[in-house]
Short mmCIF file of C-alpha atoms in Angstrom, two decimals:
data_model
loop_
_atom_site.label_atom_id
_atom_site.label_comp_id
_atom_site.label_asym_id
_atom_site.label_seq_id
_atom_site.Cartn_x
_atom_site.Cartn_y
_atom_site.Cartn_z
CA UNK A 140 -13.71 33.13 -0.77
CA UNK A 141 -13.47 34.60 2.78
CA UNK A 142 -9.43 34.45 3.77
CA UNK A 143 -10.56 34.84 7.24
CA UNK A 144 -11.81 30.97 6.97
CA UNK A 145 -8.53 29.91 6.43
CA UNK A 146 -7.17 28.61 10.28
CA UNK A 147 -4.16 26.39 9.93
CA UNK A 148 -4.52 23.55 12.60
CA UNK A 149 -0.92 21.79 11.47
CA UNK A 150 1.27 20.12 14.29
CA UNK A 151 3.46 22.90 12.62
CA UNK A 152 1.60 25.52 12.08
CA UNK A 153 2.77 27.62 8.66
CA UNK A 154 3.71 31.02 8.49
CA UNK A 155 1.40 33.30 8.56
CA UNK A 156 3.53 36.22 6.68
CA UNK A 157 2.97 38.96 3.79
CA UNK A 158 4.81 35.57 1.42
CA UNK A 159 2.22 33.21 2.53
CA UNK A 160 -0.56 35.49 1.79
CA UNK A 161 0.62 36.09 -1.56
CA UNK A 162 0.61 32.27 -2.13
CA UNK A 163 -2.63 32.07 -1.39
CA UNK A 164 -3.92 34.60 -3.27
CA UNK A 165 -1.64 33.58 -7.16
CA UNK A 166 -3.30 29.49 -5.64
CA UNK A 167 -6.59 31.14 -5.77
CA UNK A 168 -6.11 32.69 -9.20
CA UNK A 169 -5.24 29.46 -10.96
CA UNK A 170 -7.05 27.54 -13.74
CA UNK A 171 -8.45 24.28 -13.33
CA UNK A 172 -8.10 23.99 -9.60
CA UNK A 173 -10.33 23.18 -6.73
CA UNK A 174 -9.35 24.79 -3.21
CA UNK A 175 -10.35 23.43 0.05
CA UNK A 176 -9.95 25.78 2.83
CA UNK A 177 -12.74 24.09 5.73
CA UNK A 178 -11.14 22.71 8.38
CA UNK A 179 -13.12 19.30 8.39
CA UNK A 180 -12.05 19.13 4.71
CA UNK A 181 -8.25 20.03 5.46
CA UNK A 182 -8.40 17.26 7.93
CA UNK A 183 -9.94 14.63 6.35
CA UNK A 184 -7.50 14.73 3.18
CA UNK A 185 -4.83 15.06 5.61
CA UNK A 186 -5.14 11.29 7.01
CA UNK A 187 -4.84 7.42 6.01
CA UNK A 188 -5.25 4.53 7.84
CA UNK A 189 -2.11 5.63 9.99
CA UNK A 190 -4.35 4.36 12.84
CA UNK A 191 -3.63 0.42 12.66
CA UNK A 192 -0.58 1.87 14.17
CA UNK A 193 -0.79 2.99 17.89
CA UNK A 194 2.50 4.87 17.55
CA UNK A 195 2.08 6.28 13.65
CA UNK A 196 -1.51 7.40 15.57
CA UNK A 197 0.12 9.07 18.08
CA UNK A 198 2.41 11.02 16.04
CA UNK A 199 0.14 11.99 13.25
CA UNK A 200 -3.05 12.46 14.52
CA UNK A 201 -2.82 16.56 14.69
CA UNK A 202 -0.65 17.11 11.29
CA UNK A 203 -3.25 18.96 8.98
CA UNK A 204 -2.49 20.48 5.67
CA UNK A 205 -2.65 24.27 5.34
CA UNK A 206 -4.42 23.94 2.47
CA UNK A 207 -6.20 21.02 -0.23
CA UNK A 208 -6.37 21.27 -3.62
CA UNK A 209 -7.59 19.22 -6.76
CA UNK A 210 -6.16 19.51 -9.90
CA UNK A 211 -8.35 19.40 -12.95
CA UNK A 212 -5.74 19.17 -15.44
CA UNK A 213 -2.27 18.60 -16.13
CA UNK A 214 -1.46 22.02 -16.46
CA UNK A 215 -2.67 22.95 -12.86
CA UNK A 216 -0.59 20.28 -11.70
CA UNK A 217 2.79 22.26 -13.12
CA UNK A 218 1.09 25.65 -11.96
CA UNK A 219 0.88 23.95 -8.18
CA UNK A 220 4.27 22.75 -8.42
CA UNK A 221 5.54 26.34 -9.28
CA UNK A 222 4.00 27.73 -6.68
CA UNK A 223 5.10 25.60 -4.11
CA UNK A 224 8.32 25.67 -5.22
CA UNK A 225 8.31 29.37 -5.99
CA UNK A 226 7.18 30.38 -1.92
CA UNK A 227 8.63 26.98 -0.78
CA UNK A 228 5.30 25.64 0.64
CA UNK A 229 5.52 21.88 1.44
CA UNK A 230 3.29 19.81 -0.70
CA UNK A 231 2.02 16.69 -0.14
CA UNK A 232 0.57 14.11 -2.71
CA UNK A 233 -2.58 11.99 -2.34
CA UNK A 234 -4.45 9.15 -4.22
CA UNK A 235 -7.12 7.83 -2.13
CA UNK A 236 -5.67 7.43 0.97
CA UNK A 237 -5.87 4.03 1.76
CA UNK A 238 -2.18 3.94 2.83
CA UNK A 239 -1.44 2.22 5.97
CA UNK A 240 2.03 4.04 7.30
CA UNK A 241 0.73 7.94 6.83
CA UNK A 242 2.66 8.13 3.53
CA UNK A 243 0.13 11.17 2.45
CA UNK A 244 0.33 12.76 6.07
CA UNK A 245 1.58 16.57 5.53
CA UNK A 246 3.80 16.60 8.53
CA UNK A 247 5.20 19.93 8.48
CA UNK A 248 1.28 21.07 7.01
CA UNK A 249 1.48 23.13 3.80
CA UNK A 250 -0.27 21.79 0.77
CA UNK A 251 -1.93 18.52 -0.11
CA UNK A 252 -2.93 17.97 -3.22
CA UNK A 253 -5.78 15.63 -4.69
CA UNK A 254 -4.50 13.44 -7.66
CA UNK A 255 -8.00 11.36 -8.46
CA UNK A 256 -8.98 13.61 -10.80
CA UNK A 257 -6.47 12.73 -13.03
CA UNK A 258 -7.85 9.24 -14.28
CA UNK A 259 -7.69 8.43 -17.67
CA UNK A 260 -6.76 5.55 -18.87
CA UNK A 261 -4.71 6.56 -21.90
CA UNK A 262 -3.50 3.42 -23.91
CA UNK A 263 -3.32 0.00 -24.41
CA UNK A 264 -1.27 -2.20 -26.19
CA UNK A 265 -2.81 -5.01 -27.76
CA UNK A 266 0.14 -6.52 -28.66
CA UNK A 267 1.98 -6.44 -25.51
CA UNK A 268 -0.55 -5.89 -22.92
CA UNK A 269 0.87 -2.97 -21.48
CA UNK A 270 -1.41 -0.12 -20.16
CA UNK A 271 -0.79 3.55 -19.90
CA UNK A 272 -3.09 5.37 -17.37
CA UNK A 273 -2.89 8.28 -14.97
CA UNK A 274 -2.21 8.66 -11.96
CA UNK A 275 -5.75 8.91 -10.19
CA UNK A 276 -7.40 6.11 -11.83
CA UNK A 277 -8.59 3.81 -9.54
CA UNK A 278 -6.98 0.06 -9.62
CA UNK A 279 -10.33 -1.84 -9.94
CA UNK A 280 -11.59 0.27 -12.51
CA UNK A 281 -8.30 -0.34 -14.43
CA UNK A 282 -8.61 -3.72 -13.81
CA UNK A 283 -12.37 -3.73 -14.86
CA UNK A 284 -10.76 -2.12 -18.49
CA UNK A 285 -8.28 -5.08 -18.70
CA UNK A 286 -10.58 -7.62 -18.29
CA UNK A 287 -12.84 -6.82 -21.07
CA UNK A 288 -9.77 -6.70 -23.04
CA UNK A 289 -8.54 -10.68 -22.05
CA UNK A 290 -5.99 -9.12 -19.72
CA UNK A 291 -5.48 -7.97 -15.52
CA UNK A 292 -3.36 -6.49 -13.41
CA UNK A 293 -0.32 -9.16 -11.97
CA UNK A 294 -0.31 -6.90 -8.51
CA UNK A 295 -3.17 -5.76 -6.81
CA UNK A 296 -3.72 -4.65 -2.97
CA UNK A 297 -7.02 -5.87 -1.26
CA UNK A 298 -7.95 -2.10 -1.23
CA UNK A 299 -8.62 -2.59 -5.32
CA UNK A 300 -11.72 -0.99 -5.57
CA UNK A 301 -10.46 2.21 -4.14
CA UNK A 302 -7.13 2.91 -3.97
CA UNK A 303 -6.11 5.01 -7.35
CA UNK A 304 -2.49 3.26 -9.32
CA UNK A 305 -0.14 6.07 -8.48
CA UNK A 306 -1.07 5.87 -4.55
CA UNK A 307 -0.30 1.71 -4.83
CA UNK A 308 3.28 2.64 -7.03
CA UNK A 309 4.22 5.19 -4.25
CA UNK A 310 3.00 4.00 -1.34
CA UNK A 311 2.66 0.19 -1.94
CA UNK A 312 5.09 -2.69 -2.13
CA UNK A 313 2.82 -5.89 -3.32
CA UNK A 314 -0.75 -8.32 -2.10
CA UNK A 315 -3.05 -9.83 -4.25
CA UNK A 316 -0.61 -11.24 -7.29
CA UNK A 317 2.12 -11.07 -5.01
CA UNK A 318 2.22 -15.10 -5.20
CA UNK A 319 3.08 -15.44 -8.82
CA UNK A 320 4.60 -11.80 -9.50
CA UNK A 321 6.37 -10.72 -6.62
CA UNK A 322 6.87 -7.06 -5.57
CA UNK A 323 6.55 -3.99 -7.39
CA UNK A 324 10.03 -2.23 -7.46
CA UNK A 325 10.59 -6.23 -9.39
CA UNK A 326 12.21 -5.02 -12.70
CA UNK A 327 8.88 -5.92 -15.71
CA UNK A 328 6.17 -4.22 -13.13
CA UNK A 329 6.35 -0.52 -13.94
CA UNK A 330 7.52 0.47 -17.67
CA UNK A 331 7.16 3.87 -17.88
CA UNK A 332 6.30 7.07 -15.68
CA UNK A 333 5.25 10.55 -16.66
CA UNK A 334 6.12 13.00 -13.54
CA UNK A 335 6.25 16.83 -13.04
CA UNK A 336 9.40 17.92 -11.37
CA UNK A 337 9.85 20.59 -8.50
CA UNK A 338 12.39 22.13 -9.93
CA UNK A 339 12.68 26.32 -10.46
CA UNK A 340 11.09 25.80 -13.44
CA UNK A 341 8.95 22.94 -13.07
CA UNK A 342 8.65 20.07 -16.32
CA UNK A 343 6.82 17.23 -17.20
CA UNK A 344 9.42 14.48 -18.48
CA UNK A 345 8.95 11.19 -19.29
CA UNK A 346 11.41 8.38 -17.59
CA UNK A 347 11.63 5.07 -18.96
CA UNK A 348 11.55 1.82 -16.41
CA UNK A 349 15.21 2.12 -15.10
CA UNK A 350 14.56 5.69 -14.77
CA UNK A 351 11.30 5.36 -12.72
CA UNK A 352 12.73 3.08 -10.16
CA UNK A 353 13.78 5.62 -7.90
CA UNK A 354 10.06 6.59 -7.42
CA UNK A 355 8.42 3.85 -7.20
CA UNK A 356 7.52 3.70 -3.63
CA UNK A 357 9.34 6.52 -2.68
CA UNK A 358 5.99 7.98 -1.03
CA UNK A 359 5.84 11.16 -3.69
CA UNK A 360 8.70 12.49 -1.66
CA UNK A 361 10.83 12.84 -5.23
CA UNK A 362 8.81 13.82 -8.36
CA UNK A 363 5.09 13.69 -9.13
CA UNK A 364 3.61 11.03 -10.52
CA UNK A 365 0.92 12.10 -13.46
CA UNK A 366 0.85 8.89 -15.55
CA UNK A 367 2.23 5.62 -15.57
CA UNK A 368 2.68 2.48 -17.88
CA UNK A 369 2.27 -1.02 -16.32
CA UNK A 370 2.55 -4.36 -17.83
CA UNK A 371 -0.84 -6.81 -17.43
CA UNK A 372 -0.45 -10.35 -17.69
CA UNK A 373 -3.76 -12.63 -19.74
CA UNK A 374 -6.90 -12.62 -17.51
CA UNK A 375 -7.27 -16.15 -15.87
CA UNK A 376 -10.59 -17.32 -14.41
CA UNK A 377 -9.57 -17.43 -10.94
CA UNK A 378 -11.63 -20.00 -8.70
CA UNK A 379 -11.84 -19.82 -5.18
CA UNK A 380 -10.34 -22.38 -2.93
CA UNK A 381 -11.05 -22.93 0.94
CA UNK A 382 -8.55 -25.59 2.70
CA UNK A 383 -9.40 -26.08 6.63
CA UNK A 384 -6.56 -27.91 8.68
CA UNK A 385 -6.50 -28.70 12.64
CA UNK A 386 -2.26 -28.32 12.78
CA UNK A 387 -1.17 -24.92 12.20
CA UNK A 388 2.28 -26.45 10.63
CA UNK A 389 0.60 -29.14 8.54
CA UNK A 390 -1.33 -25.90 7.43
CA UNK A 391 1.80 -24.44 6.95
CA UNK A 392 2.76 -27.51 4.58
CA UNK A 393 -0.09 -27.11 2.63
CA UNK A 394 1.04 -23.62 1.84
CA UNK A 395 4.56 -24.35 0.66
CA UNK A 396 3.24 -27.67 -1.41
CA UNK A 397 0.63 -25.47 -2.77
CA UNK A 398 3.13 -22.61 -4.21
CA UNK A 399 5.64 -24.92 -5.04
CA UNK A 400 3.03 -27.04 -7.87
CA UNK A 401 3.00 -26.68 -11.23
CA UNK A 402 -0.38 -24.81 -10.90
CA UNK A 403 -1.33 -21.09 -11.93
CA UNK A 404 -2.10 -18.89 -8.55
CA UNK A 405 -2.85 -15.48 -7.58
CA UNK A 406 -3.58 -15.70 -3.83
CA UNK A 407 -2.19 -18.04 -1.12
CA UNK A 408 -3.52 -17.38 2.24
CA UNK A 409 -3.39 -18.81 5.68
CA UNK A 410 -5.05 -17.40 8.64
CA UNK A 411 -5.36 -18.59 12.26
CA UNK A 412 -8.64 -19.91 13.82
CA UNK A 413 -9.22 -17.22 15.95
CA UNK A 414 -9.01 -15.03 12.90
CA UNK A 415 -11.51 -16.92 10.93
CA UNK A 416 -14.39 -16.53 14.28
CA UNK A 417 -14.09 -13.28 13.71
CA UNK A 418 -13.74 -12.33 10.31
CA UNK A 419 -16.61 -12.39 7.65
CA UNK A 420 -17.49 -15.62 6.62
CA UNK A 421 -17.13 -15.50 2.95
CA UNK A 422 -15.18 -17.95 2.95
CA UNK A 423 -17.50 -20.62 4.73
CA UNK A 424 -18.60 -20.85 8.57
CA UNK A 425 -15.70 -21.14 11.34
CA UNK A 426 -14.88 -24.81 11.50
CA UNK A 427 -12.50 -24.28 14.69
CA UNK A 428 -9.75 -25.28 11.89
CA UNK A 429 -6.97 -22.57 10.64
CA UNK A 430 -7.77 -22.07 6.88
CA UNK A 431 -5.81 -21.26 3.80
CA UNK A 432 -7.71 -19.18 1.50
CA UNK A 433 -6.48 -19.63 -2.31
CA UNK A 434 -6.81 -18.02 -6.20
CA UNK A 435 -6.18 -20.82 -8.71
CA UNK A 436 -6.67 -21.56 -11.94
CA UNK A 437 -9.51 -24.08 -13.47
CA UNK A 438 -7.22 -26.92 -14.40
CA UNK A 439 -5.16 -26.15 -10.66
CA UNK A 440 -8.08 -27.29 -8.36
CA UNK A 441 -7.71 -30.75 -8.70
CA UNK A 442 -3.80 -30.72 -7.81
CA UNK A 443 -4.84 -28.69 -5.07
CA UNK A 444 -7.42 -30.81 -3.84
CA UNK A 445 -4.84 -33.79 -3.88
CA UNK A 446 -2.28 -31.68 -1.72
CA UNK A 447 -4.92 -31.18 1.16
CA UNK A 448 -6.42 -34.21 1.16
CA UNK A 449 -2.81 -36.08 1.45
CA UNK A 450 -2.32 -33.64 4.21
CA UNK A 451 -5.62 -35.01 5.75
CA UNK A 452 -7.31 -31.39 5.41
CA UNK A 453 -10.96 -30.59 4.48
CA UNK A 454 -11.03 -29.06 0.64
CA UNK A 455 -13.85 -26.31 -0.34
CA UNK A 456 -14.03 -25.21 -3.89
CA UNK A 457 -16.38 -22.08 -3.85
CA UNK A 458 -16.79 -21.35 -7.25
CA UNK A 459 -15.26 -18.81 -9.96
CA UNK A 460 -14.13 -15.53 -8.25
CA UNK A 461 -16.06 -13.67 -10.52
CA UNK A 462 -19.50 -14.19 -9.66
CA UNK A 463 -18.47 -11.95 -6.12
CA UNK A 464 -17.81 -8.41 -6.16
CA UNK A 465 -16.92 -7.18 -3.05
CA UNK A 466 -17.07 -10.15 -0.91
CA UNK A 467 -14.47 -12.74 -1.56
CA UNK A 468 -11.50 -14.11 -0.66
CA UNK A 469 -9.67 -11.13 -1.77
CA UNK A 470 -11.05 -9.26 0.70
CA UNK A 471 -10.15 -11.33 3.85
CA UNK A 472 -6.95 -11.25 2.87
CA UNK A 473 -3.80 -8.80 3.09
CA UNK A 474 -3.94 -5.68 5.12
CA UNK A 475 -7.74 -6.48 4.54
CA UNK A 476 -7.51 -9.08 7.22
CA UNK A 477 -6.31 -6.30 9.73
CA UNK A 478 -8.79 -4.37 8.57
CA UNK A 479 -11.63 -6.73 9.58
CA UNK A 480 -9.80 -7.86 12.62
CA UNK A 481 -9.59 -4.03 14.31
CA UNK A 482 -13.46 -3.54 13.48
CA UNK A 483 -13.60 -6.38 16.33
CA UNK A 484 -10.81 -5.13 18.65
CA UNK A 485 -9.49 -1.71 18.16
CA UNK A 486 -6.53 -2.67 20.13
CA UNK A 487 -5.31 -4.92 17.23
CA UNK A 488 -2.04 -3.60 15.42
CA UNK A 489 -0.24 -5.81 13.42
CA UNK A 490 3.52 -6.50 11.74
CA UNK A 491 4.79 -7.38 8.57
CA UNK A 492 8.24 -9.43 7.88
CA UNK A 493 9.84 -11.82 5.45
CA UNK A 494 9.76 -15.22 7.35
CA UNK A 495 13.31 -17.31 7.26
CA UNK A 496 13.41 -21.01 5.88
CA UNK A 497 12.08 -23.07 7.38
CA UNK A 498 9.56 -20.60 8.24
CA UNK A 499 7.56 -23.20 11.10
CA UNK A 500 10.89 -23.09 13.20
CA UNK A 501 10.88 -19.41 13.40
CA UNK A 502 7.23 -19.19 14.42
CA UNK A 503 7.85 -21.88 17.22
CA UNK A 504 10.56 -19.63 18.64
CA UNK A 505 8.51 -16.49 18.55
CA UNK A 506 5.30 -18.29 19.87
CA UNK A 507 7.37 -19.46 22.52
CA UNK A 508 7.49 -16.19 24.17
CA UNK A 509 4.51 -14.08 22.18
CA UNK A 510 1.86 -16.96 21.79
CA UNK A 511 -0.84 -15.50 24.34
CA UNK A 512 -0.55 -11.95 22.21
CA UNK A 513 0.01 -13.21 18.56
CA UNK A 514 -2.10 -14.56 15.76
CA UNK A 515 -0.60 -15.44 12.49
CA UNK A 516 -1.72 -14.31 8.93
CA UNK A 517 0.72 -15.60 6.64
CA UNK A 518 0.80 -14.78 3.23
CA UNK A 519 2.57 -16.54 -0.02
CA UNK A 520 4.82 -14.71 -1.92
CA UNK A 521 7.48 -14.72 -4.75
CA UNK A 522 10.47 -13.06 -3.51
CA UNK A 523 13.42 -12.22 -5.99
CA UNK A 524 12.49 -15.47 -7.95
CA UNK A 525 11.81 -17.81 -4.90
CA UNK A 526 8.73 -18.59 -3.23
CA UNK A 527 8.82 -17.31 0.38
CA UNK A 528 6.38 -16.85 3.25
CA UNK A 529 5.27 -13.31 4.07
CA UNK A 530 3.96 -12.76 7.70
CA UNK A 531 1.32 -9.58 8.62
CA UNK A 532 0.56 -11.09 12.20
CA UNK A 533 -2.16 -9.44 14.45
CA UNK A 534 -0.50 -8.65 18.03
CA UNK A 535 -2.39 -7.09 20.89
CA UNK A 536 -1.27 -3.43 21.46
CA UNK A 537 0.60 -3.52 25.39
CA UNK A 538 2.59 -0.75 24.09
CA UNK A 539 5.69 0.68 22.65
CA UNK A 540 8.46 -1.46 24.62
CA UNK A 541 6.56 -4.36 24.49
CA UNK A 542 6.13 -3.59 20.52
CA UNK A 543 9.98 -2.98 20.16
CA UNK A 544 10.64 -6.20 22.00
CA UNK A 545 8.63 -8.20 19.85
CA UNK A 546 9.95 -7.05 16.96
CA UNK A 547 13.58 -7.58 18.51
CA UNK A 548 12.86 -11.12 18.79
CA UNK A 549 11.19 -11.58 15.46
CA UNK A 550 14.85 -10.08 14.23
CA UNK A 551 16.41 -12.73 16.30
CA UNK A 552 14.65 -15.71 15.11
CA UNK A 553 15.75 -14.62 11.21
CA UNK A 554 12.75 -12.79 9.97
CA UNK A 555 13.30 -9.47 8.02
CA UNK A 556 10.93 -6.90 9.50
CA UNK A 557 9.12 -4.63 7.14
CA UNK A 558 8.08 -2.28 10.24
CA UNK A 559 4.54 -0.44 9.56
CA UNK A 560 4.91 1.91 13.08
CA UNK A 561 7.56 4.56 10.83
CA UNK A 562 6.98 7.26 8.68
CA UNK A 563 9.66 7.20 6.37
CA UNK A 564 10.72 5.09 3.58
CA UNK A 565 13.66 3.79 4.13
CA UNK A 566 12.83 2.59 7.81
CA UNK A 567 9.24 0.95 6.39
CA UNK A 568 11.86 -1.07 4.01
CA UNK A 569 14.94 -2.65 4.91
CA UNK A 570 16.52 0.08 6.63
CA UNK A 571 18.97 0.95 3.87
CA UNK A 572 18.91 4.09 2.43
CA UNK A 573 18.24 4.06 -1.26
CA UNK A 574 20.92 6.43 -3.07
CA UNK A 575 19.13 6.35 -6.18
CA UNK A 576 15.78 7.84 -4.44
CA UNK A 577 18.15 10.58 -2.72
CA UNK A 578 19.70 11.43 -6.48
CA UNK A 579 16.42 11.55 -8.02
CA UNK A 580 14.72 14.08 -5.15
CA UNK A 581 18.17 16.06 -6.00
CA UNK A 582 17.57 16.21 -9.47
CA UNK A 583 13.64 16.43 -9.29
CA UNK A 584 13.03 18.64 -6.15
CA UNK A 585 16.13 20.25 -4.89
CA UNK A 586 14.39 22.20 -2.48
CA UNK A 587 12.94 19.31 -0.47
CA UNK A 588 9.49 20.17 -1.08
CA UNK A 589 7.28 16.98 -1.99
CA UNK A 590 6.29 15.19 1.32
CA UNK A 591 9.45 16.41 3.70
CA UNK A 592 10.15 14.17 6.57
CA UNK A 593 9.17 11.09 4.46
CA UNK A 594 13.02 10.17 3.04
CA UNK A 595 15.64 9.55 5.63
CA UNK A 596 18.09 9.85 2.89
CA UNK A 597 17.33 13.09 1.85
CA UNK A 598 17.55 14.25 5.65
CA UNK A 599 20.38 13.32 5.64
CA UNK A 600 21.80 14.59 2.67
CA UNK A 601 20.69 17.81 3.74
#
């Protein structure tokens, strides 16, 4: 391979001297490996979907690894690590990029490196349900493997069929599942993890489930994830529900009645009108009505039927889930719904918060000032035991102050911002830094090496 191919084009730029070179070449003599060194390939592993954000878009849209690679086996994994550990080369890990907040961005350049290779799916338990898989298997083909065994995954985003299970532990925080299962970092989600450290001497250990909660979604900034074990809950024959409603609150309603029964769910959605003219219309044909889009189980659809029509809604049963691949209600909903909503408008961005109780009260006070420039996707979720009301509204992009003033108001009428328009972890969350993530990155990369500029605490700590 021609060196002389090998332009870095990183917002910072690596060094270019005799201690880089030698990296490259003991890279280049590994086994196992595959080594990306054209630019167009450099750049297109070195993205997400950082772009629903104006300002994530403005501040990540030149950063450009140094270098790709793709490990083939576990051992090249541990013979990367070295390496980058050894010349203290940044390295940055990726699933299949469907993050939203540019958690595999390489800011400071350096090394990204390609987990999806890594995909087996190594064990289940019959008895339990539990699943052990690696890191680069994809979450609908998992889920594809727990089906035919009576079982499926309790979280899911609405990127399933692509994103791979170690990107959605690192990088995600709940969607599809969220309803009846809450978040991920919920203690009974993730079991088990197998990672490979960054330390002199790099290891694979294995950490049991109050080990692994520092990394999960801790954006590969403190150990790298090669396998994990998950719990599954029994496969359900989801149907697909359609509720139309003229009132946005009596909507609203509907949503907290429907959470609230005694009936089995795994999706609870409510989108605005506008949102359903625009969107695909799996779901049926715009009605001019807002519409809740549910998951429920066979013997819930009558109870649910009886909740809209005493709210004086129209009731749609489409049919079992399963008969659609790749065009339900799954896919309108979540970060899905931005999705389809920027393919319209480009100048869509969006927010995500917590809403406070009663949630209709807080979205009066907000539309009050914001109703010309918001639409509202609400979402239903299980939040440390209680069922809650998650909010990813779509706002039109009239930039940063106007963005900061918004959220400063959502703040003010009692809604806990998630804020997707920051690139590290702590400031994506709650704002709190996370001691237990900063410990583990001591422990499991001293030298700061996995994804730097990703963990405010470690920044810090440094």
């Amino acid at each position: 391979m021609n060196e002389n191919l090998f332009i870095s084009c990183s917002l910072y730029p690596m060094r270019k001297d005799s201690s880089f070179h030698s990296f490259l070449k003991d890279i280049k003599s590994l086994q196992s490996l595959e080594i990306f060194f054209k630019s167009s390939e450099r750049k297109r592993y070195s993205r997400d979907f950082f772009d629903y954000s104006p300002v994530l878009k403005e501040l990540l849209h030149e950063c450009c690894a140094d270098l790709v690679v793709k490990p083939l086996s576990a051992n090249a994994i541990v013979s990367v690590a070295e390496l980058c550990q050894r010349y203290k080369v940044p390295l940055t890990l990726r699933g299949s990029g469907t993050g939203n907040y540019g958690q595999c961005v390489p800011i400071n350049g350096g090394v990204v490196m390609l987990m999806t290779s890594i995909n087996k799916i190594r064990n289940f338990d019959s008895s339990t349900g539990d699943v052990t898989v690696e890191a680069g298997c994809l979450l609908g083909e998992l889920n594809k493997y727990l089906l035919n065994k009576g079982r499926h995954l309790k979280l899911m985003p609405s990127t399933c069929r692509t994103a791979s299970v170690a990107g959605f532990i690192a990088g995600g925080s709940g969607g599809i599942g969220s309803v009846r299962w809450g978040f991920l970092r919920d203690p009974g989600h993730l079991l088990a993890l197998e990672i490979v450290t960054l330390e002199k001497c790099s290891r694979k250990i294995q950490l049991d489930a109050s080990s692994a909660e520092a990394i999960n979604h801790a954006y590969g900034t403190n150990g790298i994830i090669t396998a994990l074990k998950l719990s599954t809950c029994i496969a359900i024959d989801w149907h697909e529900i359609a509720i139309d409603c003229n009132s946005f609150s009596k909507a609203m309603e509907i949503l907290l009645s429907s959470t609230q029964a005694a009936v089995d769910l795994f999706l609870c959605t409510l989108l605005d009108k506008k949102i359903i003219e625009h969107i695909p219309s799996w779901s049926g044909e715009p009605r001019g009505k807002h519409r809740l889009l549910l998951l429920v189980s066979p013997n819930g659809i009558t109870t649910l039927e009886r909740i809209s029509q005493k709210a004086g809604a129209d009731f749609y049963n489409l049919g079992p889930e399963k008969e659609k691949e790749g065009n339900g209600l799954r896919e309108l909903s979540w970060n899905h719904t931005t999705m389809h909503m920027r393919s319209i408008d480009s100048n869509l961005t969006y927010l995500q918060m917590l809403l406070p109780q009663p949630e209709i009260n807080a979205i009066n006070a907000i539309n009050a000032k914001w109703g010309d420039n918001i639409l509202w996707h609400l979402e239903g979720v299980r939040q440390q035991g209680v069922q809650r009301i998650a909010a990813l509204p779509l706002i039109q992009w009239q930039g940063q102050k106007k963005l900061e003033s918004l959220m400063k108001d959502c703040k003010e009428a009692g809604a806990v911002l998630f804020n997707p328009h920051v690139i590290t972890v702590e400031d994506g969350g709650l704002g709190v830094i996370d001691s237990d993530q900063v410990q583990a990155k001591k422990q499991y990369d001293p030298q700061g090496i996995l994804n730097p500029g990703k963990l405010r605490g470690w920044q810090q700590f440094t």
